[in-house]
Tab-separated table of C-alpha atoms in Angstrom:
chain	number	residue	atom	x	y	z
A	11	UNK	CA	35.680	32.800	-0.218
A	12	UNK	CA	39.101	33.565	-1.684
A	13	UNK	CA	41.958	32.989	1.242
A	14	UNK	CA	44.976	34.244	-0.472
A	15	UNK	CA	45.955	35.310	2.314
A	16	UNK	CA	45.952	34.313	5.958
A	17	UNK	CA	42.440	33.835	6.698
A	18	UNK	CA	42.992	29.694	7.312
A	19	UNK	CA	42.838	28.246	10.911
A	20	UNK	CA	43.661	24.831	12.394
A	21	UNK	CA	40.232	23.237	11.481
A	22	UNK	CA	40.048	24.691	7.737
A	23	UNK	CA	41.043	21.099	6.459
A	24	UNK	CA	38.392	19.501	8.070
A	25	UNK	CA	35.678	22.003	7.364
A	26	UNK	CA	33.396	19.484	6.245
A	27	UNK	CA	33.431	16.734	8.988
A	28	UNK	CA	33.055	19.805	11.522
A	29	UNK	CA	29.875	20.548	9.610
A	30	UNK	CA	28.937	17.211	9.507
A	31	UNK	CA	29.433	16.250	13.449
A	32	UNK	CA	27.329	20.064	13.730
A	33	UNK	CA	24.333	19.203	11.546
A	34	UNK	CA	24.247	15.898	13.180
A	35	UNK	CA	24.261	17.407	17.363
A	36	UNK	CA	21.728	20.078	15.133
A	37	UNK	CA	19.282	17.574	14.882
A	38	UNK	CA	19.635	15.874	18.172
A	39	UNK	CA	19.345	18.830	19.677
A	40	UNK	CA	15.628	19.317	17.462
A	41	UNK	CA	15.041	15.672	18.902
A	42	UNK	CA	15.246	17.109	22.624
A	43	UNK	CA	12.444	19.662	21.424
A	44	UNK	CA	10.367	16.292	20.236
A	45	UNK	CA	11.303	14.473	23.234
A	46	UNK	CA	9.360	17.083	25.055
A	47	UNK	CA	6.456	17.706	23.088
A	48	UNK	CA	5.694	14.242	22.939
A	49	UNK	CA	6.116	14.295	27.285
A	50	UNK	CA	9.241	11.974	27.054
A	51	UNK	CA	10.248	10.401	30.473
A	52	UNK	CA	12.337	13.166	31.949
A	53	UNK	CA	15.654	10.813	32.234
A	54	UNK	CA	15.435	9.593	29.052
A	55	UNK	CA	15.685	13.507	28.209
A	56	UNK	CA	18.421	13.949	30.864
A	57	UNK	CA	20.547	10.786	28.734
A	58	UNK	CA	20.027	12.455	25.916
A	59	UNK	CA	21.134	15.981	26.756
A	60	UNK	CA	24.432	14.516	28.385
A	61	UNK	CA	24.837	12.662	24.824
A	62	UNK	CA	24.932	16.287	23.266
A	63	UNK	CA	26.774	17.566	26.181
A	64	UNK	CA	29.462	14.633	24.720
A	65	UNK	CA	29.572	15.490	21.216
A	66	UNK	CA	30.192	19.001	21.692
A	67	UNK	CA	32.911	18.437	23.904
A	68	UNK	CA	34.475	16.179	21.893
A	69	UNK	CA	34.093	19.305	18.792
A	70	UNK	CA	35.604	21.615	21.422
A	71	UNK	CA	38.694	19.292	21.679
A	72	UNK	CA	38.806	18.719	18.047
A	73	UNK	CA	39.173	23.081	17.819
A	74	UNK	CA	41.377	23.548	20.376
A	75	UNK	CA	43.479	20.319	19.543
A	76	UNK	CA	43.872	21.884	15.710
A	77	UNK	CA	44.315	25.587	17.445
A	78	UNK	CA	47.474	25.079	19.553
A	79	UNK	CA	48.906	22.677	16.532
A	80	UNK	CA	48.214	25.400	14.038
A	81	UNK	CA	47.642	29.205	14.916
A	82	UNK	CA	49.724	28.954	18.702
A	83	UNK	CA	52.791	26.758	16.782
A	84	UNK	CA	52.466	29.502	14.471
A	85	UNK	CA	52.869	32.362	16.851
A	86	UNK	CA	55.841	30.974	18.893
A	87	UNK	CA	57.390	30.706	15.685
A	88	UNK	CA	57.105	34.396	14.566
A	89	UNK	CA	57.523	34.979	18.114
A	90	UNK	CA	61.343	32.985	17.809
A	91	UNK	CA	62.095	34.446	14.306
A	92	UNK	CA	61.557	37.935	15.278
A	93	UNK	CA	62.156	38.097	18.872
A	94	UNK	CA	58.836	40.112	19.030
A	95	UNK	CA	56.420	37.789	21.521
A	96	UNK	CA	53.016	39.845	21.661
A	97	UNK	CA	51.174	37.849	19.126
A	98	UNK	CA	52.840	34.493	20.635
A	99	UNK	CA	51.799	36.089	24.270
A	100	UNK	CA	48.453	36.832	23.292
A	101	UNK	CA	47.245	33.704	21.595
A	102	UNK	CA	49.055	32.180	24.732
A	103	UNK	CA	46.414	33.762	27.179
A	104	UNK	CA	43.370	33.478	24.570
A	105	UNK	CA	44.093	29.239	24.772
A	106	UNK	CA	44.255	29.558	28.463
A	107	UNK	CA	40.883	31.208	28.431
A	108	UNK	CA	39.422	28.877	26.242
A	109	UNK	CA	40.849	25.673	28.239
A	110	UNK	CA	39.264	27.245	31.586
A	111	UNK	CA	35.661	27.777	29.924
A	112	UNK	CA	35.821	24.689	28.422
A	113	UNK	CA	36.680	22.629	31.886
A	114	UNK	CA	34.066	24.944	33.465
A	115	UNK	CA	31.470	24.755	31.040
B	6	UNK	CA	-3.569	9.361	45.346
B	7	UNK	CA	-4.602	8.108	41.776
B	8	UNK	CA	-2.337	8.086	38.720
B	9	UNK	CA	-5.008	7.161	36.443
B	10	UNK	CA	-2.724	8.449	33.203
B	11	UNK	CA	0.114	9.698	34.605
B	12	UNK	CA	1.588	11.067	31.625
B	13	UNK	CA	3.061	14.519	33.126
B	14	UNK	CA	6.043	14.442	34.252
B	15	UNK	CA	8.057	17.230	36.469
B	16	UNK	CA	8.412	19.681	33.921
B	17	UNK	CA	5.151	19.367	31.776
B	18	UNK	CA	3.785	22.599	32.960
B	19	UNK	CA	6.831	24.446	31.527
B	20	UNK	CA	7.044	22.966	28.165
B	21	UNK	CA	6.361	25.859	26.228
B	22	UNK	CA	9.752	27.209	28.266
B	23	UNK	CA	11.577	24.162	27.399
B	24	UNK	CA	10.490	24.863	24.192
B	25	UNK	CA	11.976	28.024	23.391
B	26	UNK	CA	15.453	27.477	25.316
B	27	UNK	CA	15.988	24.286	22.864
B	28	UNK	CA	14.689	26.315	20.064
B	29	UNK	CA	17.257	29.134	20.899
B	30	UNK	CA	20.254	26.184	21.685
B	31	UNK	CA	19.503	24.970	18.131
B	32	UNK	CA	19.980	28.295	16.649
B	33	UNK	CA	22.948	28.352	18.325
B	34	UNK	CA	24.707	25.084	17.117
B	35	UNK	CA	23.662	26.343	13.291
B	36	UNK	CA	25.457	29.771	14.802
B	37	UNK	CA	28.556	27.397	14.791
B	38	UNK	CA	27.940	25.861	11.561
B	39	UNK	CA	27.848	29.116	10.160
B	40	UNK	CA	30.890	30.133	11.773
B	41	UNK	CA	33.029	27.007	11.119
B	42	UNK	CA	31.620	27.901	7.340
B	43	UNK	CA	32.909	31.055	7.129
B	44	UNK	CA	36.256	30.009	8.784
B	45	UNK	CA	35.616	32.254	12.516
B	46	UNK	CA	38.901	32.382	14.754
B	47	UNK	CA	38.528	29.099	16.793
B	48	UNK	CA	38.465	30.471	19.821
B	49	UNK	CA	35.823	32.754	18.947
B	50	UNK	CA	34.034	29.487	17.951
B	51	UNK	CA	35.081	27.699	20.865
B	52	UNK	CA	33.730	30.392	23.217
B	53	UNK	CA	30.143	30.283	21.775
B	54	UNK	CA	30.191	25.940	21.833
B	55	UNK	CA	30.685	26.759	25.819
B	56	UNK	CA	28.076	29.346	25.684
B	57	UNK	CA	25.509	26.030	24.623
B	58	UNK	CA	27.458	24.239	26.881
B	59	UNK	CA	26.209	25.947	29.078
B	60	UNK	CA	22.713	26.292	28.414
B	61	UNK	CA	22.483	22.807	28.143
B	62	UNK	CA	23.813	22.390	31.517
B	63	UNK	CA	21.184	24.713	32.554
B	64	UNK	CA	18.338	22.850	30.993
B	65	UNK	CA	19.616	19.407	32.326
B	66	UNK	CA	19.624	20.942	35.809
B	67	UNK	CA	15.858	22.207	35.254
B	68	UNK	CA	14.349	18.873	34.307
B	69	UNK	CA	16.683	16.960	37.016
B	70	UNK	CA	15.469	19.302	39.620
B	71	UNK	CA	11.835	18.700	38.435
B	72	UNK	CA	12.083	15.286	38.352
B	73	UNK	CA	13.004	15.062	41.980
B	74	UNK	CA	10.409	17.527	43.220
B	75	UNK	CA	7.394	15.267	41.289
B	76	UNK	CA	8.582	11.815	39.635
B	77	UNK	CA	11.023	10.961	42.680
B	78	UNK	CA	8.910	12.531	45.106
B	79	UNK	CA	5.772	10.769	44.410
B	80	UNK	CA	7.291	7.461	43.998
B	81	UNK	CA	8.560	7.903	47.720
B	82	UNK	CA	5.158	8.412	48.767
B	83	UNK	CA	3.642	5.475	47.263
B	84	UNK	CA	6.455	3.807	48.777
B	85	UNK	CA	5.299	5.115	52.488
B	86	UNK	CA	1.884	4.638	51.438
B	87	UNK	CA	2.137	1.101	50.051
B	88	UNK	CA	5.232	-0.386	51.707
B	89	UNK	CA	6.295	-1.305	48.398
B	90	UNK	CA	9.733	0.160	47.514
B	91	UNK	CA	10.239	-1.220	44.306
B	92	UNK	CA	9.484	1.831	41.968
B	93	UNK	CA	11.058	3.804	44.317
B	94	UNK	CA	13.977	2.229	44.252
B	95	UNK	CA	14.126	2.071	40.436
B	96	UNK	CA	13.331	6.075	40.469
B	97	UNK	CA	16.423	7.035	42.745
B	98	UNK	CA	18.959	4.597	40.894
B	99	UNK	CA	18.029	6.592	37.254
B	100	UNK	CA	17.700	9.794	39.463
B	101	UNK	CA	21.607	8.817	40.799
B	102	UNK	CA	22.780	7.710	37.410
B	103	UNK	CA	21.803	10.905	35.225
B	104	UNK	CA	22.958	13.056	38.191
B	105	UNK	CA	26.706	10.958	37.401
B	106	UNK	CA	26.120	11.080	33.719
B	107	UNK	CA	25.274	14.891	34.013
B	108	UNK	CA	28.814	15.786	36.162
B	109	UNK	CA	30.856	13.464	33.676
B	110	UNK	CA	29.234	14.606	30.321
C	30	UNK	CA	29.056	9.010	69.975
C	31	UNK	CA	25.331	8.794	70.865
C	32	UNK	CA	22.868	9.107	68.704
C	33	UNK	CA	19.889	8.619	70.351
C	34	UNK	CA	17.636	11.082	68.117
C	35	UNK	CA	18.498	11.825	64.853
C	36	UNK	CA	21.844	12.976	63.432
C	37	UNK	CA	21.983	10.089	61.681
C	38	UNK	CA	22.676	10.978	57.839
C	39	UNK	CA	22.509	8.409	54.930
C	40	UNK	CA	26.679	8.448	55.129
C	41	UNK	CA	26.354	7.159	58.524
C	42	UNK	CA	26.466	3.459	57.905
C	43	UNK	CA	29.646	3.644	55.251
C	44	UNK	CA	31.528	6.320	57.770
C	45	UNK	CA	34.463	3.592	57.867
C	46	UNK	CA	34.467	3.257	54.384
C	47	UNK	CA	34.600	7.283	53.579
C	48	UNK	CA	37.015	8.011	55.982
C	49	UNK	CA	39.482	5.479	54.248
C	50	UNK	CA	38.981	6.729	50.336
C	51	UNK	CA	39.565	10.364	51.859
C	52	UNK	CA	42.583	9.086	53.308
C	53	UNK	CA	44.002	7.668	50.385
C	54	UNK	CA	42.516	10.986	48.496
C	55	UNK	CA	45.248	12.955	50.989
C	56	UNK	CA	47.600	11.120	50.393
C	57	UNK	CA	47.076	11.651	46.551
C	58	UNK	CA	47.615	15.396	47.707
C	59	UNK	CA	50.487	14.745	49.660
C	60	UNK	CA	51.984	12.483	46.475
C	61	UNK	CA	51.312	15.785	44.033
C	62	UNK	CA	53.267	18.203	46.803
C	63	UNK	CA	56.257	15.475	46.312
C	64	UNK	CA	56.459	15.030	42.552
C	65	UNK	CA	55.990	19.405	42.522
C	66	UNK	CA	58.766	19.235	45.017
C	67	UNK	CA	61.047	16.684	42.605
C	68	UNK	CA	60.514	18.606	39.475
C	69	UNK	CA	58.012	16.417	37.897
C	70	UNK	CA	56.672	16.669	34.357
C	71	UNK	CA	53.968	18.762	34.444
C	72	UNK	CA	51.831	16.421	32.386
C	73	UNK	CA	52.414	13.324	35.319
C	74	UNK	CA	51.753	15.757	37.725
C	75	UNK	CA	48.043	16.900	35.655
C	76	UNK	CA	47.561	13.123	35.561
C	77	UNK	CA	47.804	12.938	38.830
C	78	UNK	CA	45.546	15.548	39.521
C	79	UNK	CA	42.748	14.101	37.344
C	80	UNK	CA	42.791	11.057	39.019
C	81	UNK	CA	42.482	12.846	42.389
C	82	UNK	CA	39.431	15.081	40.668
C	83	UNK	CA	37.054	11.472	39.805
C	84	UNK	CA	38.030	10.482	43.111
C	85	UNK	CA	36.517	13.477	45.024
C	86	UNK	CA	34.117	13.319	42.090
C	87	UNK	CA	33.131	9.614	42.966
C	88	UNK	CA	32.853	10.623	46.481
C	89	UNK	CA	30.422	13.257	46.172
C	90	UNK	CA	28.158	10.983	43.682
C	91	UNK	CA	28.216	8.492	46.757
C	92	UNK	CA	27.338	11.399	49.443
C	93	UNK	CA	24.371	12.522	47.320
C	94	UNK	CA	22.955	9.407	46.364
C	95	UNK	CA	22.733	8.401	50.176
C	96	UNK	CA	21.536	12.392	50.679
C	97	UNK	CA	18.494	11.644	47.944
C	98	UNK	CA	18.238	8.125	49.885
C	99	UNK	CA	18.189	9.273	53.195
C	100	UNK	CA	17.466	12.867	53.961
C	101	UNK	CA	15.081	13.900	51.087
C	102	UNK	CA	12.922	10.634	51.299
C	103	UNK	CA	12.747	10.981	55.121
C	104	UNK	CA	11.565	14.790	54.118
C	105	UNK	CA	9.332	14.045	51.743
C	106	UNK	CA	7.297	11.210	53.854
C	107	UNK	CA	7.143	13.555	56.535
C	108	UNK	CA	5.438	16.074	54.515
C	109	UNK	CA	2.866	13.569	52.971
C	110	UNK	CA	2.214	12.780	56.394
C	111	UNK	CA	1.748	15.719	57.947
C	112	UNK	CA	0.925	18.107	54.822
C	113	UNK	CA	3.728	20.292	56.036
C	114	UNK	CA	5.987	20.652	53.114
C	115	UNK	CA	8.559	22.883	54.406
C	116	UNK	CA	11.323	20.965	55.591
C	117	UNK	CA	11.085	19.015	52.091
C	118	UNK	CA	11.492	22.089	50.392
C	119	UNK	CA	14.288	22.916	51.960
C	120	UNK	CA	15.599	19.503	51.554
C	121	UNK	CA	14.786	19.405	47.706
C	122	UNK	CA	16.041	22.937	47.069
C	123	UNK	CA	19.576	22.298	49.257
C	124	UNK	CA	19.902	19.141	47.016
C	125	UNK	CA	19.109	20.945	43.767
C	126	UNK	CA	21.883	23.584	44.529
C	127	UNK	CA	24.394	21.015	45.440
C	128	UNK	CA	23.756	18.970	42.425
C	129	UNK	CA	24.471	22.436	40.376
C	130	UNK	CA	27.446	23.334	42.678
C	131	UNK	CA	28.660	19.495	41.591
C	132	UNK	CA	27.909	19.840	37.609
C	133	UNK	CA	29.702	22.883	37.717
C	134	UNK	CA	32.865	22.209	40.100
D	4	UNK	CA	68.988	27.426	22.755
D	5	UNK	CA	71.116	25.169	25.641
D	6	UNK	CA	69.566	23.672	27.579
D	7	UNK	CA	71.830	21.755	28.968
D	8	UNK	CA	70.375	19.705	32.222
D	9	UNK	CA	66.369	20.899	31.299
D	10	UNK	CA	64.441	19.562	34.726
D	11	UNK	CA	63.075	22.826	34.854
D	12	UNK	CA	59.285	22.606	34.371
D	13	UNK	CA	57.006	25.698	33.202
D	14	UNK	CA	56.018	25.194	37.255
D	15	UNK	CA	59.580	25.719	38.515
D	16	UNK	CA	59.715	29.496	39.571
D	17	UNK	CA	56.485	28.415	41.339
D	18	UNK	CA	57.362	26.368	43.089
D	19	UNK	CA	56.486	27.040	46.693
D	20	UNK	CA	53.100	28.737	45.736
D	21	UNK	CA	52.077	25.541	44.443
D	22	UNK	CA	53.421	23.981	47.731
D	23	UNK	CA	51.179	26.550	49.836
D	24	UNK	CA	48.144	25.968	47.750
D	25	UNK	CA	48.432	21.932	47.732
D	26	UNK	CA	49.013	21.844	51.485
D	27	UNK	CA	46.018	24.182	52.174
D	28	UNK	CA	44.075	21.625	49.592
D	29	UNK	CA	45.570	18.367	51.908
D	30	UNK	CA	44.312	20.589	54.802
D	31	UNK	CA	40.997	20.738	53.186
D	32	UNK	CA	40.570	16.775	53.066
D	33	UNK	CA	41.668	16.572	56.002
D	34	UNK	CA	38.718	18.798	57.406
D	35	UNK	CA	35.927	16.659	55.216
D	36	UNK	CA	36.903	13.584	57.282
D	37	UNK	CA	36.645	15.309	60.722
D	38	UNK	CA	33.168	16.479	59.071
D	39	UNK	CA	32.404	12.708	58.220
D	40	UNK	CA	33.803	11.751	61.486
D	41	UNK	CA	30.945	14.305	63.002
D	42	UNK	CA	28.377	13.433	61.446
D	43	UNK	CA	28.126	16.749	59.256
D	44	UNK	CA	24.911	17.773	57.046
D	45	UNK	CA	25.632	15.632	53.936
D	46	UNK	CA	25.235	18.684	51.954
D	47	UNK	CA	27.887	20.822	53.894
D	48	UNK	CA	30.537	17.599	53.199
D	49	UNK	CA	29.393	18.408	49.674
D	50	UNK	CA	30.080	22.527	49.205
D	51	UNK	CA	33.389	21.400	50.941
D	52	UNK	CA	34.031	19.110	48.245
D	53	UNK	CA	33.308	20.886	45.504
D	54	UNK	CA	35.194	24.116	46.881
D	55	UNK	CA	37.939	21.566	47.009
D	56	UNK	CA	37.604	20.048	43.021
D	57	UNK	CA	37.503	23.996	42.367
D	58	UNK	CA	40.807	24.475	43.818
D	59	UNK	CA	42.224	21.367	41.976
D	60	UNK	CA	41.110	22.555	38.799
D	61	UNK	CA	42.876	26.192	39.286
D	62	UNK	CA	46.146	23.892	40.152
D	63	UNK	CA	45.687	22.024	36.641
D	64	UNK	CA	44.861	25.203	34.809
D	65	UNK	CA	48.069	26.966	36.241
D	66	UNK	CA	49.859	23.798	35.455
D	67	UNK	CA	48.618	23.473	31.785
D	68	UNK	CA	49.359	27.078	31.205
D	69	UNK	CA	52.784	26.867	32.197
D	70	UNK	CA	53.060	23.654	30.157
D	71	UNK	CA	51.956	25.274	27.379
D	72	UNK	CA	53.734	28.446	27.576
D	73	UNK	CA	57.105	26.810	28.458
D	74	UNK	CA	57.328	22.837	27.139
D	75	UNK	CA	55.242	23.069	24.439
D	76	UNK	CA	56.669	26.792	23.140
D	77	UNK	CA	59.917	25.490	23.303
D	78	UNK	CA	59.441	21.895	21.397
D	79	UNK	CA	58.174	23.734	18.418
D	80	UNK	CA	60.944	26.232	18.854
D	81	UNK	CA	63.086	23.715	18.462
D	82	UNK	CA	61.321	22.094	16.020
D	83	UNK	CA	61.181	25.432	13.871
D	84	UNK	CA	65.208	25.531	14.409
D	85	UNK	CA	65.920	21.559	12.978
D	86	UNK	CA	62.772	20.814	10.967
D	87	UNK	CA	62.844	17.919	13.261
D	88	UNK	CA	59.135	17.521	14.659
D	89	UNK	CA	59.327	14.468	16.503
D	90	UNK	CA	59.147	15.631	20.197
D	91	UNK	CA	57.084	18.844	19.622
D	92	UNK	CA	54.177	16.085	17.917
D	93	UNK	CA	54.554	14.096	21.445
D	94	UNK	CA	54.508	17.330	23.508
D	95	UNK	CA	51.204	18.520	21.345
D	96	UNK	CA	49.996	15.254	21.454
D	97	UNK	CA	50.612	14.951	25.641
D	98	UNK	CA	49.137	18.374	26.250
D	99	UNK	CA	46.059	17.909	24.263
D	100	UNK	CA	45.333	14.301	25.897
D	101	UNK	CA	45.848	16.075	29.110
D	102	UNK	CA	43.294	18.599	28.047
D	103	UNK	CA	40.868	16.076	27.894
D	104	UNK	CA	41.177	14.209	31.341
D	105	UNK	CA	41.222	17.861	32.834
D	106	UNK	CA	37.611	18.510	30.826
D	107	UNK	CA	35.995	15.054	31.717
D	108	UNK	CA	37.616	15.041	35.141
């Protein structure tokens, strides 16, 4: 996966602990499937499925924390050097997006 | 009104449904994996971690509203039967604590 | 304010205590309309609004935890008494909708 | 890049919309406790809040896009003109902390 060029992102440096914190909500989410085989008491599912509900938010944060310190503070820079503010505009409205799904979600 | 085993719980009748929605929520999360692998836009990666979001919100309402309409429900009645509250009581306080859990997580 | 029959909800009892938090929650508002009005960082003014949100938040948890209490138990011993279950379907459905609407607001 | 006295906020040309739309929100609280005060259907109080939480969280969003799109573009303009970092790390820093109370809120 040769990135000579562009092709990095805010998280790229911690590629690994992403996959990590994945593999680990991975298997929790394979222990809610358990859980309910096995006829688990449905609250003790419910605790579990908010835990998930945690981690992933916390992931989301992690992204969009690394996205407007990287690829946004990238494009308002291009935007200042050459005056021209559609990238800097667009990634603009794509992070407001993303902050409204993720409050809503 | 005999509980000889007692065993099922609210959403035991749908478990093959349970089933498959955590089945498809775990294909998901390796969906992210993959993408965080092979360094997706992060709000493209973002967008599909509210996607599960939200299917996990969706599966946390299911057993929560099963739980009320059997495991709540018939510990209220042995309450009226008996005029013993007790495992009532303990049923609505876990009832009222996931339901927090579930808005904050 | 009689009440001879029945509009008595599970709120009833704490109406004192509701009405004051929802006081102090306006007055929250009103504090946000005065730091808008006196140019206030944005990020004070988000705090603000946060604070305001588990408020309202905390309120709600309170309202349906006397609702499950209250309402739905009186709805569900009426049915086991009478075998008519359709006011406790209502009353478990209504609940089950304003538990989403609260997950999701 | 003057900006000589600076207490404008990304909100500032807003100003009075966000003065209509708080007011109508005070209005709102207002109206849940004359509901309380009447006795209301616990699960009308509760539609009214959460219409209210969702009009709170469109104020935050509007706010944090501003924020983002004026503060925080500017701080790492003016980091990108003096290689100086220091407040555009604190504005970051601010705006993703205020991310999170907005998404656990």
């Amino acid at each position: 996966m040769s990135t000579e060029q562009s092709v990095t992102h805010g998280y790229t440096q911690d590629k690994a602990a992403y996959s990590r914190r994945l593999k680990r909500i991975e298997g929790q989410v394979r222990g809610i499937q358990r859980m309910i085989d096995e006829d688990t008491y449905c609250i003790d599912v419910l605790t579990q499925i908010s835990a998930i509900q945690s981690a992933l938010k916390s992931v989301s944060l992690g992204l969009m924390e690394e996205h407007l310190g990287h690829c946004v503070r990238h494009a308002v820079e291009h935007a200042h050097d050459t005056g021209d503010t559609t990238e800097m505009d667009t990634k603009l409205a794509e992070a407001n997006a993303a902050i409204a799904r993720l409050v809503k979600s």
